[in-house]
Tab-separated table of N, CA and C in Angstrom:
chain	number	residue	atom	x	y	z
A	1080	MET	N	-33.024	197.800	9.365
A	1080	MET	CA	-32.568	199.079	9.625
A	1080	MET	C	-33.695	199.957	9.422
A	1081	GLU	N	-33.859	200.771	10.360
A	1081	GLU	CA	-34.806	201.899	9.985
A	1081	GLU	C	-34.679	202.971	9.222
A	1082	ILE	N	-35.412	203.325	8.490
A	1082	ILE	CA	-35.556	204.349	7.595
A	1082	ILE	C	-35.875	205.772	8.118
A	1083	LYS	N	-34.710	206.504	8.147
A	1083	LYS	CA	-35.391	208.020	8.945
A	1083	LYS	C	-35.116	209.272	7.702
A	1084	PHE	N	-36.101	210.463	7.824
A	1084	PHE	CA	-35.871	211.374	7.269
A	1084	PHE	C	-35.639	212.693	8.024
A	1085	LYS	N	-35.105	213.660	7.232
A	1085	LYS	CA	-34.997	214.823	7.726
A	1085	LYS	C	-35.619	215.994	6.822
A	1086	SER	N	-36.083	216.875	7.370
A	1086	SER	CA	-36.424	217.991	6.470
A	1086	SER	C	-35.356	219.098	6.108
A	1087	VAL	N	-35.418	219.451	4.722
A	1087	VAL	CA	-34.194	220.290	4.266
A	1087	VAL	C	-35.328	221.385	3.483
A	1088	HIS	N	-34.294	222.207	3.120
A	1088	HIS	CA	-34.794	223.350	2.162
A	1088	HIS	C	-34.886	223.099	0.706
A	1089	THR	N	-35.743	223.398	-0.022
A	1089	THR	CA	-35.840	223.282	-1.377
A	1089	THR	C	-35.356	224.752	-1.892
A	1090	VAL	N	-35.377	224.734	-3.340
A	1090	VAL	CA	-34.808	226.119	-3.973
A	1090	VAL	C	-36.114	227.126	-3.990
A	1091	LYS	N	-37.315	226.209	-3.976
A	1091	LYS	CA	-38.625	227.172	-4.198
A	1091	LYS	C	-38.795	227.599	-2.457
A	1092	ASP	N	-38.372	226.987	-1.399
A	1092	ASP	CA	-38.457	227.540	-0.160
A	1092	ASP	C	-37.491	228.870	0.088
A	1093	LEU	N	-36.234	228.692	-0.282
A	1093	LEU	CA	-35.389	229.820	-0.046
A	1093	LEU	C	-35.923	231.123	-1.365
A	1094	VAL	N	-36.352	230.897	-2.405
A	1094	VAL	CA	-36.990	231.808	-3.237
A	1094	VAL	C	-37.853	232.448	-2.387
A	1095	ILE	N	-39.016	231.684	-1.894
A	1095	ILE	CA	-40.349	232.345	-1.297
A	1095	ILE	C	-39.662	233.072	0.120
A	1096	SER	N	-38.693	232.532	0.779
A	1096	SER	CA	-38.313	233.207	2.052
A	1096	SER	C	-37.614	234.563	1.345
A	1097	ALA	N	-36.893	234.490	0.468
A	1097	ALA	CA	-36.119	235.756	0.044
A	1097	ALA	C	-37.075	236.954	-0.331
A	1098	ILE	N	-38.325	236.473	-1.134
A	1098	ILE	CA	-39.098	237.270	-1.389
A	1098	ILE	C	-39.784	238.127	-0.314
A	1099	ILE	N	-40.150	237.407	0.453
A	1099	ILE	CA	-40.909	238.071	1.940
A	1099	ILE	C	-39.837	238.772	2.564
A	1100	LEU	N	-38.943	238.185	2.594
A	1100	LEU	CA	-37.756	239.151	3.234
A	1100	LEU	C	-37.665	240.535	2.583
A	1101	ALA	N	-37.364	240.547	1.043
A	1101	ALA	CA	-37.324	241.675	0.226
A	1101	ALA	C	-38.356	242.697	0.419
A	1102	ALA	N	-39.679	241.854	0.425
A	1102	ALA	CA	-40.794	242.890	0.503
A	1102	ALA	C	-40.863	243.639	1.636
A	1103	GLY	N	-40.507	242.755	2.677
A	1103	GLY	CA	-40.335	243.605	4.338
A	1103	GLY	C	-39.607	244.536	4.226
A	1104	ILE	N	-38.088	244.361	3.619
A	1104	ILE	CA	-37.425	245.674	3.596
A	1104	ILE	C	-37.834	246.740	2.684
A	1105	GLY	N	-38.596	246.466	1.491
A	1105	GLY	CA	-39.024	247.490	0.941
A	1105	GLY	C	-40.315	248.154	1.474
A	1106	LEU	N	-40.706	247.329	2.142
A	1106	LEU	CA	-42.223	248.230	2.735
A	1106	LEU	C	-41.742	248.667	3.981
A	1107	TYR	N	-40.450	248.845	4.742
A	1107	TYR	CA	-40.052	249.288	5.645
A	1107	TYR	C	-39.956	251.098	5.412
A	1108	PHE	N	-39.552	251.261	4.143
A	1108	PHE	CA	-39.618	252.460	3.890
A	1108	PHE	C	-40.857	253.383	3.476
A	1109	VAL	N	-41.919	252.340	3.475
A	1109	VAL	CA	-43.354	252.905	3.161
A	1109	VAL	C	-44.090	252.946	4.622
A	1110	ASN	N	-43.988	251.970	5.348
A	1110	ASN	CA	-44.453	251.870	6.642
A	1110	ASN	C	-43.547	250.750	7.523
A	1111	ALA	N	-43.076	251.735	8.390
A	1111	ALA	CA	-41.657	251.054	9.192
A	1111	ALA	C	-42.024	249.820	10.326
A	1112	GLY	N	-43.482	250.008	11.014
A	1112	GLY	CA	-43.604	248.951	11.555
A	1112	GLY	C	-44.075	247.519	10.707
A	1113	LEU	N	-44.940	247.861	9.811
A	1113	LEU	CA	-45.499	246.572	8.804
A	1113	LEU	C	-44.177	246.210	8.222
A	1114	GLY	N	-43.106	246.867	7.765
A	1114	GLY	CA	-42.170	246.180	7.070
A	1114	GLY	C	-41.137	245.477	7.945
A	1115	VAL	N	-41.061	246.040	9.296
A	1115	VAL	CA	-40.139	245.269	10.104
A	1115	VAL	C	-41.017	243.971	10.421
A	1116	VAL	N	-42.325	243.756	10.685
A	1116	VAL	CA	-43.141	242.611	10.601
A	1116	VAL	C	-42.713	241.656	9.631
A	1117	ILE	N	-42.769	241.983	8.314
A	1117	ILE	CA	-43.016	241.196	7.402
A	1117	ILE	C	-41.248	240.555	7.122
A	1118	ALA	N	-40.337	241.694	7.484
A	1118	ALA	CA	-39.215	241.157	7.549
A	1118	ALA	C	-38.806	239.953	8.277
A	1119	ILE	N	-39.485	240.078	9.668
A	1119	ILE	CA	-38.877	239.317	10.557
A	1119	ILE	C	-39.812	237.932	10.054
A	1120	CYS	N	-40.923	237.984	9.652
A	1120	CYS	CA	-41.586	236.908	8.981
A	1120	CYS	C	-40.596	235.971	8.031
A	1121	GLY	N	-40.228	237.173	7.307
A	1121	GLY	CA	-39.181	236.504	6.047
A	1121	GLY	C	-37.876	235.695	6.819
A	1122	LEU	N	-37.266	236.150	7.630
A	1122	LEU	CA	-36.385	235.549	8.379
A	1122	LEU	C	-36.647	234.390	9.011
A	1123	LEU	N	-37.926	234.351	9.710
A	1123	LEU	CA	-38.435	233.106	10.348
A	1123	LEU	C	-38.634	231.860	9.351
A	1124	MET	N	-39.169	232.618	8.115
A	1124	MET	CA	-39.579	231.617	7.160
A	1124	MET	C	-38.124	230.760	6.606
A	1125	LEU	N	-36.848	231.768	6.499
A	1125	LEU	CA	-35.862	231.418	6.013
A	1125	LEU	C	-35.011	230.230	7.042
A	1126	LEU	N	-35.357	230.311	8.267
A	1126	LEU	CA	-34.749	229.241	9.381
A	1126	LEU	C	-35.792	228.133	9.248
A	1127	PHE	N	-37.138	228.193	9.310
A	1127	PHE	CA	-37.906	227.074	9.686
A	1127	PHE	C	-38.961	226.482	8.614
A	1128	TYR	N	-38.894	227.115	7.440
A	1128	TYR	CA	-39.899	226.544	6.268
A	1128	TYR	C	-39.121	225.510	5.285
A	1129	LYS	N	-39.313	224.329	5.635
A	1129	LYS	CA	-38.428	223.434	4.857
A	1129	LYS	C	-39.345	222.339	4.384
A	1130	SER	N	-39.790	222.281	2.889
A	1130	SER	CA	-40.717	221.595	2.584
A	1130	SER	C	-39.792	220.286	1.850
A	1131	GLY	N	-38.682	220.015	1.725
A	1131	GLY	CA	-38.384	219.005	1.160
A	1131	GLY	C	-37.638	217.977	2.217
A	1132	HIS	N	-37.246	216.727	1.765
A	1132	HIS	CA	-37.153	215.754	2.529
A	1132	HIS	C	-35.875	215.034	2.062
A	1133	LYS	N	-34.974	214.600	3.115
A	1133	LYS	CA	-33.807	213.576	2.633
A	1133	LYS	C	-33.632	212.686	3.456
A	1134	ARG	N	-33.361	211.135	2.897
A	1134	ARG	CA	-33.267	210.008	3.793
A	1134	ARG	C	-31.735	210.249	4.160
A	1135	GLU	N	-31.561	209.950	5.704
A	1135	GLU	CA	-30.496	210.084	6.079
A	1135	GLU	C	-29.282	209.162	5.566
A	1136	GLY	N	-28.199	209.837	5.176
A	1136	GLY	CA	-27.349	209.101	4.447
A	1136	GLY	C	-27.466	209.087	2.839
A	1137	GLU	N	-28.223	209.612	2.373
A	1137	GLU	CA	-28.512	210.030	0.844
A	1137	GLU	C	-28.552	211.336	0.436
A	1138	GLY	N	-28.269	211.630	-0.653
A	1138	GLY	CA	-28.589	213.014	-1.206
A	1138	GLY	C	-29.634	213.275	-2.056
A	1139	ILE	N	-30.568	212.701	-2.080
A	1139	ILE	CA	-31.696	212.617	-3.013
A	1139	ILE	C	-32.743	213.506	-2.216
A	1140	VAL	N	-33.287	214.814	-2.795
A	1140	VAL	CA	-34.526	215.513	-2.012
A	1140	VAL	C	-35.894	214.679	-2.633
A	1141	LEU	N	-36.324	214.586	-1.762
A	1141	LEU	CA	-37.641	213.962	-1.728
A	1141	LEU	C	-38.903	214.974	-1.530
A	1142	LYS	N	-40.232	214.621	-2.245
A	1142	LYS	CA	-41.446	215.516	-1.837
A	1142	LYS	C	-42.165	214.483	-0.858
A	1143	LYS	N	-43.173	215.016	-0.184
A	1143	LYS	CA	-43.874	214.126	0.744
A	1143	LYS	C	-45.393	214.345	0.354
A	1144	LYS	N	-45.980	213.133	0.266
A	1144	LYS	CA	-47.779	213.354	0.031
A	1144	LYS	C	-48.063	212.355	0.933
A	1145	ALA	N	-49.362	212.802	1.562
A	1145	ALA	CA	-49.881	212.017	2.378
A	1145	ALA	C	-51.479	211.722	2.372
A	1146	PHE	N	-52.040	210.851	1.968
A	1146	PHE	CA	-53.669	210.874	1.780
A	1146	PHE	C	-54.319	209.666	2.152
A	1147	ASP	N	-55.634	210.053	2.339
A	1147	ASP	CA	-56.359	208.676	2.522
A	1147	ASP	C	-56.965	208.016	1.463
A	1148	ILE	N	-56.772	206.630	1.826
A	1148	ILE	CA	-57.533	206.073	0.621
A	1148	ILE	C	-58.526	204.839	1.195
A	1149	ALA	N	-59.396	204.620	0.508
A	1149	ALA	CA	-60.561	203.661	0.667
A	1149	ALA	C	-59.981	202.189	1.356
A	1150	TYR	N	-60.777	201.942	2.186
A	1150	TYR	CA	-60.511	200.601	2.776
A	1150	TYR	C	-60.046	199.413	1.883
A	1151	HIS	N	-61.113	199.484	0.972
A	1151	HIS	CA	-60.973	198.351	0.018
A	1151	HIS	C	-59.727	198.221	-0.830
A	1152	CYS	N	-58.970	199.113	-0.938
A	1152	CYS	CA	-57.583	199.313	-1.514
A	1152	CYS	C	-56.447	199.011	-0.632
A	1153	ARG	N	-56.714	198.656	0.641
A	1153	ARG	CA	-55.563	198.472	1.269
A	1153	ARG	C	-54.803	197.165	1.227
A	1154	ASP	N	-55.531	196.042	0.568
A	1154	ASP	CA	-55.094	194.709	0.550
A	1154	ASP	C	-54.299	194.771	-0.859
A	1155	SER	N	-54.566	195.726	-1.758
A	1155	SER	CA	-53.623	195.910	-3.066
A	1155	SER	C	-52.477	196.620	-2.701
A	1156	VAL	N	-52.639	197.683	-1.783
A	1156	VAL	CA	-51.574	198.648	-1.520
A	1156	VAL	C	-50.513	197.773	-0.750
A	1157	LYS	N	-51.118	197.107	0.158
A	1157	LYS	CA	-50.144	196.260	1.188
A	1157	LYS	C	-49.546	195.068	0.465
A	1158	GLY	N	-50.099	194.532	-0.658
A	1158	GLY	CA	-49.504	193.345	-1.210
A	1158	GLY	C	-48.402	194.129	-2.139
A	1159	PHE	N	-48.470	195.394	-2.676
A	1159	PHE	CA	-47.590	195.987	-3.402
A	1159	PHE	C	-46.381	196.252	-2.737
A	1160	LEU	N	-46.491	196.563	-1.614
A	1160	LEU	CA	-45.543	197.325	-0.643
A	1160	LEU	C	-44.709	196.005	-0.289
A	1161	GLU	N	-45.546	194.992	-0.049
A	1161	GLU	CA	-44.458	193.725	0.201
A	1161	GLU	C	-43.636	192.847	-0.747
A	1162	GLY	N	-43.828	193.614	-1.561
A	1162	GLY	CA	-43.480	192.805	-2.772
A	1162	GLY	C	-44.251	192.035	-3.997
A	1163	LYS	N	-45.352	191.615	-3.504
A	1163	LYS	CA	-46.272	191.030	-4.536
A	1163	LYS	C	-46.581	191.603	-5.839
A	1164	ASP	N	-46.659	190.935	-6.940
A	1164	ASP	CA	-46.963	191.379	-8.439
A	1164	ASP	C	-48.367	191.758	-8.471
A	1165	VAL	N	-48.838	192.826	-7.495
A	1165	VAL	CA	-50.221	193.328	-7.775
A	1165	VAL	C	-50.021	194.921	-8.246
A	1166	GLU	N	-51.359	195.183	-8.558
A	1166	GLU	CA	-51.537	196.646	-9.177
A	1166	GLU	C	-52.153	197.392	-8.203
A	1167	PRO	N	-51.500	198.513	-7.632
A	1167	PRO	CA	-51.973	199.096	-6.534
A	1167	PRO	C	-53.085	199.968	-6.796
A	1168	GLU	N	-54.160	200.284	-5.954
A	1168	GLU	CA	-55.337	200.505	-6.343
A	1168	GLU	C	-55.314	201.973	-5.155
A	1169	LEU	N	-55.439	203.062	-5.676
A	1169	LEU	CA	-55.424	204.254	-4.997
A	1169	LEU	C	-56.931	205.065	-5.120
A	1170	ASP	N	-57.870	204.520	-4.547
A	1170	ASP	CA	-59.263	205.427	-4.599
A	1170	ASP	C	-59.363	206.089	-3.341
A	1171	THR	N	-59.353	207.548	-3.658
A	1171	THR	CA	-59.575	208.464	-2.747
A	1171	THR	C	-61.044	208.878	-2.413
A	1172	LYS	N	-61.903	208.665	-3.529
A	1172	LYS	CA	-63.038	209.248	-3.474
A	1172	LYS	C	-63.984	208.538	-2.718
A	1173	GLU	N	-63.921	207.347	-2.342
A	1173	GLU	CA	-64.736	206.501	-1.420
A	1173	GLU	C	-65.026	206.839	-0.301
A	1174	ASN	N	-66.201	206.909	0.447
A	1174	ASN	CA	-66.777	207.174	1.474
A	1174	ASN	C	-66.451	205.786	2.515
A	1175	GLY	N	-66.483	206.253	4.038
A	1175	GLY	CA	-66.607	205.154	4.852
A	1175	GLY	C	-65.035	204.683	5.233
A	1176	GLY	N	-64.556	203.616	5.764
A	1176	GLY	CA	-63.179	203.283	6.143
A	1176	GLY	C	-62.183	203.692	5.207
A	1177	VAL	N	-61.113	204.293	6.103
A	1177	VAL	CA	-59.817	204.661	5.161
A	1177	VAL	C	-58.337	204.079	5.929
A	1178	VAL	N	-57.849	203.892	5.041
A	1178	VAL	CA	-56.323	203.915	5.636
A	1178	VAL	C	-55.344	204.974	4.985
A	1179	ARG	N	-54.291	205.260	5.724
A	1179	ARG	CA	-53.482	206.596	5.324
A	1179	ARG	C	-52.355	205.868	4.592
A	1180	LEU	N	-51.856	206.465	3.380
A	1180	LEU	CA	-50.662	206.230	2.497
A	1180	LEU	C	-49.700	207.243	2.348
A	1181	GLU	N	-48.378	207.255	3.181
A	1181	GLU	CA	-47.541	208.300	3.129
A	1181	GLU	C	-46.562	208.044	2.182
A	1182	ILE	N	-45.987	208.983	1.217
A	1182	ILE	CA	-45.273	208.550	0.288
A	1182	ILE	C	-44.323	209.817	0.032
A	1183	TYR	N	-42.846	209.244	0.246
A	1183	TYR	CA	-41.862	210.439	-0.154
A	1183	TYR	C	-41.053	209.975	-1.304
A	1184	TYR	N	-41.197	210.720	-2.469
A	1184	TYR	CA	-40.656	210.638	-3.600
A	1184	TYR	C	-39.859	211.630	-4.454
A	1185	ASN	N	-39.397	211.070	-5.230
A	1185	ASN	CA	-38.661	211.854	-6.285
A	1185	ASN	C	-38.732	211.485	-7.808
A	1186	THR	N	-39.340	211.922	-8.780
A	1186	THR	CA	-39.592	211.210	-10.081
A	1186	THR	C	-38.623	211.245	-10.805
A	1187	ASP	N	-37.660	212.272	-10.834
A	1187	ASP	CA	-36.386	212.188	-11.595
A	1187	ASP	C	-35.471	211.183	-11.256
A	1188	ALA	N	-35.532	210.760	-10.011
A	1188	ALA	CA	-34.335	209.476	-9.570
A	1188	ALA	C	-35.226	207.996	-9.506
A	1189	ALA	N	-36.468	208.314	-9.702
A	1189	ALA	CA	-37.413	206.995	-9.744
A	1189	ALA	C	-37.156	206.314	-8.297
A	1190	VAL	N	-37.200	207.334	-6.948
A	1190	VAL	CA	-37.393	206.583	-5.834
A	1190	VAL	C	-38.322	206.869	-5.052
A	1191	ALA	N	-38.936	206.004	-4.213
A	1191	ALA	CA	-40.168	206.283	-3.618
A	1191	ALA	C	-39.828	205.364	-2.283
A	1192	TYR	N	-40.371	206.135	-1.365
A	1192	TYR	CA	-40.507	205.426	0.275
A	1192	TYR	C	-41.940	205.503	0.530
A	1193	ALA	N	-42.566	204.347	0.933
A	1193	ALA	CA	-44.042	204.186	1.110
A	1193	ALA	C	-44.318	203.678	2.499
A	1194	GLN	N	-45.231	203.891	3.168
A	1194	GLN	CA	-45.988	203.449	4.451
A	1194	GLN	C	-47.084	203.676	4.483
A	1195	LEU	N	-47.839	202.351	4.730
A	1195	LEU	CA	-49.419	202.198	4.972
A	1195	LEU	C	-49.863	202.064	6.385
A	1196	PHE	N	-50.664	203.318	6.800
A	1196	PHE	CA	-51.421	203.412	8.195
A	1196	PHE	C	-52.805	202.772	7.996
A	1197	ASP	N	-52.813	202.147	9.227
A	1197	ASP	CA	-54.412	201.701	9.606
A	1197	ASP	C	-54.970	202.791	10.545
A	1198	PHE	N	-56.410	203.260	10.386
A	1198	PHE	CA	-57.041	204.139	11.236
A	1198	PHE	C	-57.627	203.126	12.177
A	1199	SER	N	-57.106	203.260	13.740
A	1199	SER	CA	-57.703	202.356	14.650
A	1199	SER	C	-57.510	203.409	16.061
A	1200	SER	N	-58.719	203.458	16.925
A	1200	SER	CA	-58.477	204.001	17.977
A	1200	SER	C	-58.323	205.397	17.967
A	1201	TYR	N	-58.650	206.128	16.934
A	1201	TYR	CA	-58.639	207.622	16.493
A	1201	TYR	C	-57.156	208.017	16.188
A	1202	THR	N	-56.284	206.921	15.782
A	1202	THR	CA	-54.936	207.348	15.475
A	1202	THR	C	-54.529	206.293	14.589
A	1203	TYR	N	-53.588	206.865	13.743
A	1203	TYR	CA	-53.038	205.899	12.891
A	1203	TYR	C	-52.000	205.048	13.410
A	1204	GLU	N	-52.158	203.849	13.132
A	1204	GLU	CA	-51.207	203.018	13.668
A	1204	GLU	C	-50.461	202.027	12.113
A	1205	PRO	N	-49.178	202.248	12.325
A	1205	PRO	CA	-48.484	201.690	11.034
A	1205	PRO	C	-48.994	200.142	10.799
A	1206	ALA	N	-49.394	199.846	9.575
A	1206	ALA	CA	-49.736	198.836	8.837
A	1206	ALA	C	-48.395	197.969	8.339
A	1207	THR	N	-47.417	198.722	7.771
A	1207	THR	CA	-46.217	198.271	7.345
A	1207	THR	C	-45.434	199.284	7.666
A	1208	GLU	N	-43.807	198.715	7.514
A	1208	GLU	CA	-42.879	199.283	7.622
A	1208	GLU	C	-42.485	200.409	6.680
A	1209	ILE	N	-41.632	201.270	6.589
A	1209	ILE	CA	-41.305	202.204	5.498
A	1209	ILE	C	-40.662	201.291	4.273
A	1210	VAL	N	-41.252	201.417	3.315
A	1210	VAL	CA	-40.697	200.501	1.996
A	1210	VAL	C	-39.850	201.123	1.174
A	1211	GLU	N	-39.064	200.833	0.682
A	1211	GLU	CA	-37.990	201.452	-0.375
A	1211	GLU	C	-38.467	200.941	-1.690
A	1212	LEU	N	-39.042	201.796	-2.651
A	1212	LEU	CA	-39.317	201.413	-4.140
A	1212	LEU	C	-38.352	202.019	-4.964
A	1213	ARG	N	-37.728	201.205	-6.038
A	1213	ARG	CA	-36.904	201.929	-6.815
A	1213	ARG	C	-37.371	201.505	-8.236
A	1214	GLY	N	-36.980	202.121	-9.243
A	1214	GLY	CA	-36.853	201.721	-10.576
A	1214	GLY	C	-38.552	201.741	-11.158
A	1215	GLN	N	-38.873	200.754	-11.776
A	1215	GLN	CA	-40.330	200.448	-12.116
A	1215	GLN	C	-41.286	200.530	-10.953
A	1216	ARG	N	-41.173	199.874	-9.898
A	1216	ARG	CA	-41.888	199.708	-8.865
A	1216	ARG	C	-42.329	200.886	-8.451
A	1217	ALA	N	-41.008	201.962	-8.470
A	1217	ALA	CA	-41.395	203.283	-7.927
A	1217	ALA	C	-42.193	204.029	-8.816
A	1218	GLU	N	-41.818	204.058	-10.078
A	1218	GLU	CA	-42.727	204.801	-11.215
A	1218	GLU	C	-44.042	204.330	-11.057
A	1219	LYS	N	-44.434	202.994	-10.624
A	1219	LYS	CA	-45.704	202.510	-10.940
A	1219	LYS	C	-46.665	203.226	-9.976
A	1220	ILE	N	-46.003	203.408	-8.572
A	1220	ILE	CA	-46.935	204.015	-7.624
A	1220	ILE	C	-46.933	205.719	-7.625
A	1221	ILE	N	-45.800	206.031	-8.154
A	1221	ILE	CA	-45.883	207.580	-8.210
A	1221	ILE	C	-46.863	207.946	-9.536
A	1222	GLY	N	-46.893	207.038	-10.533
A	1222	GLY	CA	-47.883	207.480	-11.180
A	1222	GLY	C	-49.261	207.496	-11.035
A	1223	LYS	N	-49.821	206.860	-9.660
A	1223	LYS	CA	-50.731	206.827	-9.460
A	1223	LYS	C	-51.453	208.062	-8.520
A	1224	LEU	N	-50.216	208.607	-8.244
A	1224	LEU	CA	-50.252	209.851	-7.261
A	1224	LEU	C	-51.194	211.040	-8.138
């Protein structure tokens, strides 16, 4: 079964959009043209700015984090995602070859979805499928972020 995510609004997104919309409305009385432009930006943000993610069929709002890690960490992370009892190593300071790790997570619910990518032919190619982690396994990788 393939895991799919959709973008959703978070409270923070709605607050930021509302503040920009209110600033545009207030600015309209000082400078009409600039106020209209800022208010339109606020409306567009209200429609399109979505920083949260939800797995289809679930109600938990997740954050997304993606970063490049050193190639020597690939085996430990891949083993961890495959269910082996290894400690994932996430070294982002190393120069040289890299792999990409994308994680959707919620610390309160102790849920994480992770996928590892290899960099090949100037693109990132999936090295693993999206893996669901819950409980202590999720907390272990979230704690490394």
